[in-house]
């Protein structure tokens, strides 16, 4: 079976992974972490990826105990994502593919998350909740496409959490969302926040603006703690996500739900989704931080599926795009 290497660098995580016939041979990554209260800028993130690409590649090959001659195909994240980090990682992938004399495949980042989730959890045909710093979508497979049933109409759920973490000056190590999750465990006052579900879509920008205003007032008056605010924000936005996911499951007649993306590691989100699934006699599937958070193996896995179904990317099409819809990809590897 072919051995495929994948390069992921669409945001602040640089990951390189190797897949062979459903087995993860290596999956190292390096994260660009900024000081508390700050986000990561495209230019600085791209510089981080450039500085660490060769070290992560060497680590990956060493962990897998492989040589360049063992690699059959190189895959990279074509989009969506931040422009500069995407391009900096794609340059490395294109260079390696030419040096090693193997085909190259541009992979949709969202498809990478879905295929990695399916591989690890063995979910057959789930409704997928894809939640990350840059994307929020409810997805289901139909007629050779991953169809989007609902999504955010403004900012992604992970972006909402990250920006709220900046308001509270929470650390970005290992991630803002993780530190909000830990703080929320100590909260016990539920503050009323806007609940914005519009049909099958959700909105987070208004909630963020509202809680930012409320935070300064209530913290100053002593009405609540930062932990209460984290608890309230999580409960509200996760309830919105569970609602639209359940509606998609009802529409599709699905008895499986799969959570993917960086926010999918959140244990509270998994608990809430699990409770909904149990009421429907359905199964919940989720992965841990190794595979939920952006990583190279997920790009390799999606690329492996594409490669074994006969797909490769012509050299004149090995560009990157910040906007690459999940439903633009023809899924040639599924019935």
Tab-separated table of C-alpha atoms in Angstrom:
chain	number	residue	atom	x	y	z
A	1	UNK	CA	0.000	0.000	0.000
A	2	UNK	CA	1.216	3.560	-0.686
A	3	UNK	CA	2.998	5.593	1.974
A	4	UNK	CA	1.912	9.246	2.043
A	5	UNK	CA	3.389	12.261	3.847
A	6	UNK	CA	1.218	15.269	4.675
A	7	UNK	CA	2.154	18.891	5.433
A	8	UNK	CA	-0.267	21.041	7.460
A	9	UNK	CA	0.300	24.741	8.129
A	10	UNK	CA	-2.989	26.568	7.658
A	11	UNK	CA	-2.852	28.349	11.031
A	12	UNK	CA	-0.458	28.456	13.993
A	13	UNK	CA	0.358	24.728	13.999
A	14	UNK	CA	2.959	23.234	11.699
A	15	UNK	CA	2.400	19.500	11.397
A	16	UNK	CA	3.945	16.782	9.256
A	17	UNK	CA	2.569	13.247	9.338
A	18	UNK	CA	2.931	9.946	7.525
A	19	UNK	CA	0.142	7.452	6.798
A	20	UNK	CA	0.404	3.946	5.371
A	21	UNK	CA	-2.780	1.939	4.843
A	22	UNK	CA	-4.674	3.483	7.763
A	23	UNK	CA	-1.708	3.417	10.139
A	24	UNK	CA	-0.207	6.617	11.544
A	25	UNK	CA	3.557	6.106	11.343
A	26	UNK	CA	4.518	9.578	12.619
A	27	UNK	CA	2.715	12.823	13.440
A	28	UNK	CA	4.937	15.528	15.028
A	29	UNK	CA	3.948	19.188	15.103
A	30	UNK	CA	5.207	22.525	16.381
A	31	UNK	CA	2.882	25.293	17.597
A	32	UNK	CA	3.451	29.028	17.333
A	33	UNK	CA	2.426	30.472	20.720
A	34	UNK	CA	2.020	34.198	21.282
A	35	UNK	CA	2.006	36.125	24.608
A	36	UNK	CA	-1.269	36.309	26.612
A	37	UNK	CA	-3.745	38.774	25.165
A	38	UNK	CA	-2.346	38.510	21.638
A	39	UNK	CA	-3.407	36.560	18.566
A	40	UNK	CA	-1.112	35.242	15.843
A	41	UNK	CA	-0.499	37.332	12.737
A	42	UNK	CA	-0.117	35.694	9.279
A	43	UNK	CA	3.381	37.057	8.636
A	44	UNK	CA	4.786	35.955	12.005
A	45	UNK	CA	3.083	32.562	11.743
A	46	UNK	CA	4.545	31.980	8.275
A	47	UNK	CA	7.998	32.851	9.622
A	48	UNK	CA	7.525	30.307	12.418
A	49	UNK	CA	6.638	27.596	9.892
A	50	UNK	CA	9.658	28.424	7.746
A	51	UNK	CA	11.996	28.241	10.737
A	52	UNK	CA	10.720	24.877	11.994
A	53	UNK	CA	9.745	23.016	8.799
A	54	UNK	CA	12.990	21.103	8.298
A	55	UNK	CA	13.307	20.128	11.973
A	56	UNK	CA	9.736	18.797	12.064
A	57	UNK	CA	10.298	16.956	8.766
A	58	UNK	CA	13.463	15.294	10.106
A	59	UNK	CA	11.632	14.330	13.300
A	60	UNK	CA	8.757	12.882	11.274
A	61	UNK	CA	10.995	10.737	9.063
A	62	UNK	CA	12.966	9.564	12.095
A	63	UNK	CA	9.834	8.559	14.031
A	64	UNK	CA	8.498	6.643	11.035
A	65	UNK	CA	11.941	5.093	10.411
A	66	UNK	CA	11.630	5.828	6.691
A	67	UNK	CA	13.796	7.253	3.920
A	68	UNK	CA	12.662	9.484	1.021
A	69	UNK	CA	12.604	6.392	-1.204
A	70	UNK	CA	9.781	4.966	0.940
A	71	UNK	CA	7.414	7.892	0.230
A	72	UNK	CA	4.964	7.493	-2.659
A	73	UNK	CA	3.164	10.846	-2.514
A	74	UNK	CA	3.455	14.283	-0.891
A	75	UNK	CA	0.302	16.091	0.283
A	76	UNK	CA	-0.175	19.623	1.577
A	77	UNK	CA	-3.008	21.813	2.815
A	78	UNK	CA	-4.315	23.788	-0.143
A	79	UNK	CA	-6.853	25.687	1.970
A	80	UNK	CA	-8.809	27.066	3.670
A	81	UNK	CA	-6.593	28.940	6.094
A	82	UNK	CA	-4.338	31.950	6.563
A	83	UNK	CA	-2.625	32.922	3.311
A	84	UNK	CA	0.984	33.376	4.385
A	85	UNK	CA	1.248	30.208	6.551
A	86	UNK	CA	-0.480	28.154	3.831
A	87	UNK	CA	1.976	29.329	1.169
A	88	UNK	CA	5.067	28.886	3.357
A	89	UNK	CA	4.097	25.260	4.051
A	90	UNK	CA	3.115	24.561	0.437
A	91	UNK	CA	6.550	25.754	-0.739
A	92	UNK	CA	8.178	23.129	1.479
A	93	UNK	CA	5.829	20.399	0.222
A	94	UNK	CA	6.396	21.318	-3.439
A	95	UNK	CA	10.162	21.342	-2.922
A	96	UNK	CA	10.136	17.941	-1.217
A	97	UNK	CA	7.916	16.423	-3.920
A	98	UNK	CA	10.321	17.585	-6.632
A	99	UNK	CA	13.442	16.528	-4.751
A	100	UNK	CA	11.997	13.085	-4.018
A	101	UNK	CA	10.414	12.704	-7.452
A	102	UNK	CA	6.885	11.821	-6.307
A	103	UNK	CA	3.364	13.141	-7.135
A	104	UNK	CA	1.803	15.931	-5.082
A	105	UNK	CA	-1.777	16.438	-3.906
A	106	UNK	CA	-3.442	19.598	-2.584
A	107	UNK	CA	-5.841	18.663	0.224
A	108	UNK	CA	-8.859	20.520	1.589
A	109	UNK	CA	-8.185	21.185	5.280
A	110	UNK	CA	-11.765	20.392	6.328
A	111	UNK	CA	-11.761	17.089	4.422
A	112	UNK	CA	-8.520	16.229	6.227
A	113	UNK	CA	-10.238	16.611	9.601
A	114	UNK	CA	-13.211	14.499	8.495
A	115	UNK	CA	-11.159	11.645	7.032
A	116	UNK	CA	-8.864	11.559	10.063
A	117	UNK	CA	-11.891	11.402	12.349
A	118	UNK	CA	-13.413	8.579	10.330
A	119	UNK	CA	-10.122	6.676	10.357
A	120	UNK	CA	-9.493	6.944	14.099
A	121	UNK	CA	-13.070	6.441	15.355
A	122	UNK	CA	-14.239	3.969	12.665
A	123	UNK	CA	-17.457	5.968	12.233
A	124	UNK	CA	-19.123	4.787	9.015
A	125	UNK	CA	-21.331	7.627	7.776
A	126	UNK	CA	-21.721	10.234	10.527
A	127	UNK	CA	-23.090	13.733	10.600
A	128	UNK	CA	-19.960	15.780	11.250
A	129	UNK	CA	-19.636	18.820	13.490
A	130	UNK	CA	-16.475	20.573	12.376
A	131	UNK	CA	-15.401	23.177	14.937
A	132	UNK	CA	-12.077	24.995	14.891
A	133	UNK	CA	-10.475	28.416	15.086
A	134	UNK	CA	-11.328	29.218	11.493
A	135	UNK	CA	-14.330	27.026	10.670
A	136	UNK	CA	-17.699	25.981	12.081
A	137	UNK	CA	-19.801	23.650	9.930
A	138	UNK	CA	-22.320	20.819	10.201
A	139	UNK	CA	-21.590	18.369	7.392
A	140	UNK	CA	-22.984	15.122	5.985
A	141	UNK	CA	-21.902	13.010	3.016
A	142	UNK	CA	-24.198	12.662	-0.004
A	143	UNK	CA	-23.570	11.848	-3.670
A	144	UNK	CA	-19.790	12.241	-3.727
A	145	UNK	CA	-19.744	15.485	-1.764
A	146	UNK	CA	-19.496	16.500	1.881
A	147	UNK	CA	-22.585	18.710	2.031
A	148	UNK	CA	-22.741	21.671	4.416
A	149	UNK	CA	-26.055	21.675	6.295
A	150	UNK	CA	-25.277	24.614	8.563
A	151	UNK	CA	-22.397	26.900	9.465
A	152	UNK	CA	-21.381	30.125	11.148
A	153	UNK	CA	-22.459	33.274	9.345
A	154	UNK	CA	-19.634	35.352	10.823
A	155	UNK	CA	-16.738	34.162	13.010
A	156	UNK	CA	-15.851	30.568	13.879
A	157	UNK	CA	-16.520	29.153	17.344
A	158	UNK	CA	-12.788	28.735	18.004
A	159	UNK	CA	-12.157	32.340	17.021
A	160	UNK	CA	-14.881	33.436	19.445
A	161	UNK	CA	-13.231	31.505	22.280
A	162	UNK	CA	-9.742	32.724	21.387
A	163	UNK	CA	-10.795	36.366	21.312
A	164	UNK	CA	-12.611	36.052	24.633
A	165	UNK	CA	-9.461	34.527	26.118
A	166	UNK	CA	-7.609	37.683	25.059
A	167	UNK	CA	-10.143	39.804	26.970
A	168	UNK	CA	-9.386	37.815	30.138
A	169	UNK	CA	-5.643	37.772	29.318
A	170	UNK	CA	-5.586	33.953	29.489
A	171	UNK	CA	-2.448	32.169	28.334
A	172	UNK	CA	-2.143	30.902	24.771
A	173	UNK	CA	-0.172	27.878	26.027
A	174	UNK	CA	-1.180	25.234	24.994
A	175	UNK	CA	-4.194	27.067	23.510
A	176	UNK	CA	-6.692	29.758	24.570
A	177	UNK	CA	-9.643	27.394	24.171
A	178	UNK	CA	-8.061	24.804	26.458
A	179	UNK	CA	-7.502	27.389	29.186
A	180	UNK	CA	-11.099	28.610	28.873
A	181	UNK	CA	-12.232	24.989	29.250
A	182	UNK	CA	-10.221	24.567	32.454
A	183	UNK	CA	-11.488	27.863	33.885
A	184	UNK	CA	-15.098	26.962	33.018
A	185	UNK	CA	-14.882	23.883	35.243
A	186	UNK	CA	-14.648	26.244	38.251
A	187	UNK	CA	-17.582	28.435	37.214
A	188	UNK	CA	-21.020	27.991	38.812
A	189	UNK	CA	-23.016	31.091	37.840
A	190	UNK	CA	-24.764	30.924	34.454
A	191	UNK	CA	-24.961	34.407	32.959
A	192	UNK	CA	-27.668	34.991	30.375
A	193	UNK	CA	-26.062	35.495	26.956
A	194	UNK	CA	-27.529	35.910	23.448
A	195	UNK	CA	-28.456	32.572	21.852
A	196	UNK	CA	-28.207	33.071	18.106
A	197	UNK	CA	-29.419	30.195	15.894
A	198	UNK	CA	-30.774	31.205	12.507
A	199	UNK	CA	-32.298	28.166	10.838
A	200	UNK	CA	-29.345	25.796	10.458
A	201	UNK	CA	-26.749	28.546	10.889
A	202	UNK	CA	-25.206	30.131	13.976
A	203	UNK	CA	-23.665	33.506	14.792
A	204	UNK	CA	-20.960	34.207	17.375
A	205	UNK	CA	-19.849	37.803	16.775
A	206	UNK	CA	-22.772	39.323	18.696
A	207	UNK	CA	-22.221	36.998	21.664
A	208	UNK	CA	-18.562	38.001	21.737
A	209	UNK	CA	-19.387	41.726	21.700
A	210	UNK	CA	-22.028	41.278	24.390
A	211	UNK	CA	-19.896	39.220	26.773
A	212	UNK	CA	-16.967	41.614	26.340
A	213	UNK	CA	-19.190	44.464	27.530
A	214	UNK	CA	-20.711	42.375	30.313
A	215	UNK	CA	-17.317	41.061	31.439
A	216	UNK	CA	-15.858	44.458	32.284
A	217	UNK	CA	-18.997	45.579	34.149
A	218	UNK	CA	-19.685	42.397	36.119
A	219	UNK	CA	-16.062	41.715	37.010
A	220	UNK	CA	-15.656	45.294	38.220
A	221	UNK	CA	-18.803	45.065	40.376
A	222	UNK	CA	-17.896	41.604	41.683
A	223	UNK	CA	-21.122	40.017	40.384
A	224	UNK	CA	-19.215	37.128	38.839
A	225	UNK	CA	-15.750	35.702	38.321
A	226	UNK	CA	-13.768	35.103	35.112
A	227	UNK	CA	-14.523	31.401	35.617
A	228	UNK	CA	-18.274	32.127	35.596
A	229	UNK	CA	-17.907	33.981	32.304
A	230	UNK	CA	-15.982	31.086	30.731
A	231	UNK	CA	-18.613	28.637	31.975
A	232	UNK	CA	-21.478	30.744	30.610
A	233	UNK	CA	-19.886	31.263	27.208
A	234	UNK	CA	-19.162	27.550	26.758
A	235	UNK	CA	-22.629	26.439	27.808
A	236	UNK	CA	-24.334	28.888	25.447
A	237	UNK	CA	-22.323	28.393	22.280
A	238	UNK	CA	-22.078	24.628	22.695
A	239	UNK	CA	-25.863	24.387	23.135
A	240	UNK	CA	-26.245	26.235	19.821
A	241	UNK	CA	-23.914	23.766	18.101
A	242	UNK	CA	-25.690	20.728	19.569
A	243	UNK	CA	-29.050	22.095	18.368
A	244	UNK	CA	-28.084	22.454	14.713
A	245	UNK	CA	-26.216	19.132	14.757
A	246	UNK	CA	-29.283	17.310	16.089
A	247	UNK	CA	-31.449	18.889	13.401
A	248	UNK	CA	-29.030	17.693	10.704
A	249	UNK	CA	-29.083	14.178	12.181
A	250	UNK	CA	-32.879	14.165	12.098
A	251	UNK	CA	-32.902	15.338	8.488
A	252	UNK	CA	-30.366	12.716	7.377
A	253	UNK	CA	-31.754	9.919	9.535
A	254	UNK	CA	-28.251	9.450	10.932
A	255	UNK	CA	-27.417	7.509	14.091
A	256	UNK	CA	-23.806	8.703	14.227
A	257	UNK	CA	-22.268	12.067	15.046
A	258	UNK	CA	-18.567	12.847	14.722
A	259	UNK	CA	-16.879	15.926	16.225
A	260	UNK	CA	-13.688	17.091	14.499
A	261	UNK	CA	-11.486	20.183	14.612
A	262	UNK	CA	-9.503	21.802	17.409
A	263	UNK	CA	-12.544	22.756	19.520
A	264	UNK	CA	-13.686	19.123	19.248
A	265	UNK	CA	-11.189	18.234	22.005
A	266	UNK	CA	-13.340	20.121	24.504
A	267	UNK	CA	-14.675	17.569	26.993
A	268	UNK	CA	-17.739	19.672	27.848
A	269	UNK	CA	-18.746	19.872	24.183
A	270	UNK	CA	-18.353	16.101	23.936
A	271	UNK	CA	-20.495	15.645	27.078
A	272	UNK	CA	-23.313	17.828	25.715
A	273	UNK	CA	-23.217	16.175	22.302
A	274	UNK	CA	-23.093	12.760	23.968
A	275	UNK	CA	-26.235	13.520	25.985
A	276	UNK	CA	-28.082	14.523	22.812
A	277	UNK	CA	-26.872	11.414	20.974
A	278	UNK	CA	-27.974	9.169	23.845
A	279	UNK	CA	-31.499	10.614	23.729
A	280	UNK	CA	-31.632	9.740	20.012
A	281	UNK	CA	-30.121	6.254	20.543
A	282	UNK	CA	-27.209	7.443	18.421
A	283	UNK	CA	-23.441	7.121	18.825
A	284	UNK	CA	-20.971	9.922	19.473
A	285	UNK	CA	-17.487	9.725	17.982
A	286	UNK	CA	-14.622	12.055	18.908
A	287	UNK	CA	-10.825	12.020	19.070
A	288	UNK	CA	-8.250	13.429	21.474
A	289	UNK	CA	-5.761	16.281	21.053
A	290	UNK	CA	-3.410	14.185	18.892
A	291	UNK	CA	-5.875	14.116	16.009
A	292	UNK	CA	-8.502	16.828	16.760
A	293	UNK	CA	-5.978	19.653	16.615
A	294	UNK	CA	-4.457	20.465	13.209
A	295	UNK	CA	-1.855	17.852	12.308
A	296	UNK	CA	0.036	16.489	9.320
A	297	UNK	CA	-1.399	12.969	9.529
A	298	UNK	CA	-4.906	14.204	8.728
A	299	UNK	CA	-3.633	15.780	5.503
A	300	UNK	CA	-1.756	12.574	4.737
A	301	UNK	CA	-4.883	10.462	5.361
A	302	UNK	CA	-7.121	12.557	3.089
A	303	UNK	CA	-4.312	12.588	0.524
A	304	UNK	CA	-3.946	8.813	0.826
A	305	UNK	CA	-7.641	8.401	0.040
A	306	UNK	CA	-7.347	10.727	-2.951
A	307	UNK	CA	-4.142	9.075	-4.199
A	308	UNK	CA	-5.514	5.521	-3.994
A	309	UNK	CA	-8.633	6.643	-5.897
A	310	UNK	CA	-6.465	7.976	-8.724
A	311	UNK	CA	-6.249	11.661	-7.877
A	312	UNK	CA	-3.115	13.823	-8.056
A	313	UNK	CA	-2.680	17.589	-8.453
A	314	UNK	CA	-1.060	18.989	-11.649
A	315	UNK	CA	1.919	21.218	-10.879
A	316	UNK	CA	0.255	24.313	-12.323
A	317	UNK	CA	-2.604	23.821	-9.831
A	318	UNK	CA	-0.487	23.468	-6.685
A	319	UNK	CA	-1.463	26.896	-5.413
A	320	UNK	CA	-3.162	27.776	-2.131
A	321	UNK	CA	-6.450	29.484	-1.402
A	322	UNK	CA	-7.767	30.994	1.808
A	323	UNK	CA	-11.310	30.120	0.779
A	324	UNK	CA	-11.806	26.476	-0.149
A	325	UNK	CA	-15.281	25.166	0.593
A	326	UNK	CA	-15.758	21.657	1.956
A	327	UNK	CA	-18.409	20.908	-0.680
A	328	UNK	CA	-16.128	21.931	-3.576
A	329	UNK	CA	-14.232	18.632	-3.347
A	330	UNK	CA	-15.448	15.607	-5.291
A	331	UNK	CA	-15.182	12.637	-2.917
A	332	UNK	CA	-13.990	9.966	-5.346
A	333	UNK	CA	-13.021	7.477	-2.628
A	334	UNK	CA	-16.502	6.894	-1.179
A	335	UNK	CA	-19.543	5.200	-2.699
